[in-house]
GROMACS .gro file of C-alpha atoms in nm:
model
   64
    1UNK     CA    1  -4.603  -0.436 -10.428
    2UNK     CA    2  -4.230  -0.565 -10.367
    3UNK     CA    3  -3.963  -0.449 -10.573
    4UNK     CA    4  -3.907  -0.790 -10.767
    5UNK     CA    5  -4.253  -0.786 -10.838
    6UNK     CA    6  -4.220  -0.448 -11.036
    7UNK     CA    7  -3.894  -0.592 -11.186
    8UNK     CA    8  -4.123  -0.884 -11.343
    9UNK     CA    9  -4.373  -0.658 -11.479
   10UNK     CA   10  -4.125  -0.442 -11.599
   11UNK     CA   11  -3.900  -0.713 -11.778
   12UNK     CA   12  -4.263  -0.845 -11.941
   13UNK     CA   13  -4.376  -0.538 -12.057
   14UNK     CA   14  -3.975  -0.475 -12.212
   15UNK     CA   15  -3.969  -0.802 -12.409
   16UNK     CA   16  -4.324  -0.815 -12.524
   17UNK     CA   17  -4.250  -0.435 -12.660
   18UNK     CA   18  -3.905  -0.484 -12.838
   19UNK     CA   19  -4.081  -0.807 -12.988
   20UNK     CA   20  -4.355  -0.584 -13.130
   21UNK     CA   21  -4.116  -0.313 -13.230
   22UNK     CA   22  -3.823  -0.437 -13.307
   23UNK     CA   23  -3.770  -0.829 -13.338
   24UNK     CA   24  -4.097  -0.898 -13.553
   25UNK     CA   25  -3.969  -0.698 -13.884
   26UNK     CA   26  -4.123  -0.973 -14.122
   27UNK     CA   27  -4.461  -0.955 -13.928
   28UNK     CA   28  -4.480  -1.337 -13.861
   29UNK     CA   29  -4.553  -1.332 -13.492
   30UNK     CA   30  -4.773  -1.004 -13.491
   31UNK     CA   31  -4.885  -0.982 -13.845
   32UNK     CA   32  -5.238  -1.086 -13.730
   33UNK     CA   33  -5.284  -0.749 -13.582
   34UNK     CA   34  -5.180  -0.506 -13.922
   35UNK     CA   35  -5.503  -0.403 -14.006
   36UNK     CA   36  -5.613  -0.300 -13.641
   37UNK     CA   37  -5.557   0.104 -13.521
   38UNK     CA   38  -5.351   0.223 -13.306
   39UNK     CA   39  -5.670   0.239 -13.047
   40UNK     CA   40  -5.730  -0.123 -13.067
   41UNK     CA   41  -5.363  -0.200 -13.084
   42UNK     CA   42  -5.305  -0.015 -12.715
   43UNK     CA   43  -5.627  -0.207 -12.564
   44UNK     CA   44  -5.501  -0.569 -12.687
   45UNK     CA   45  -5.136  -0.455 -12.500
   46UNK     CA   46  -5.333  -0.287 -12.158
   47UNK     CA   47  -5.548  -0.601 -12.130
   48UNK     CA   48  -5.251  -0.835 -12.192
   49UNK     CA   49  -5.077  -0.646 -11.932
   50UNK     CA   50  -5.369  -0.655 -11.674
   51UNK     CA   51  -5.436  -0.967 -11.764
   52UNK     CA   52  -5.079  -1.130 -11.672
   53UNK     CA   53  -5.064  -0.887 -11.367
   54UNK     CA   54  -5.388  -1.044 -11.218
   55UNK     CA   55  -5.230  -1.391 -11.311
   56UNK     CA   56  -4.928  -1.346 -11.178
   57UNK     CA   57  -5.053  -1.202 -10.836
   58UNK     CA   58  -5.306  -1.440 -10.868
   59UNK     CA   59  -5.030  -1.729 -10.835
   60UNK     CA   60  -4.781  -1.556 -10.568
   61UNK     CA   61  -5.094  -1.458 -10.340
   62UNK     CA   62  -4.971  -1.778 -10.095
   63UNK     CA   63  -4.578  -1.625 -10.082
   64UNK     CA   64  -4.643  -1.249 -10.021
   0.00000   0.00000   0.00000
């Protein structure tokens, strides 16, 4: 894996956490998941992260 590759995963996975953590205080963007554990919580994130990582290889497979 290149290095700007890492810095995109790295950027996504920063944003999409201080949106969780710190920008959504009224619960308008995430408020769908307040009822959900903390188990369920961590397997929506790990399959949204696997998920874009297979889509965004998936798309630069023709430039590496």
């Amino acid at each position: 894996m290149q290095m700007g590759a890492f810095t995109v995963y790295l950027i996504l996975i920063a944003a999409i956490v201080i949106d969780f953590f710190w920008l959504d205080v009224e619960q308008k963007r995430w408020g769908w998941m307040k009822n959900w554990s903390r188990l369920h919580k961590g397997l929506f994130f790990s399959g949204f992260i696997a998920v874009t990582a297979c889509i965004y290889i998936g798309l630069s497979l023709n430039y590496m």
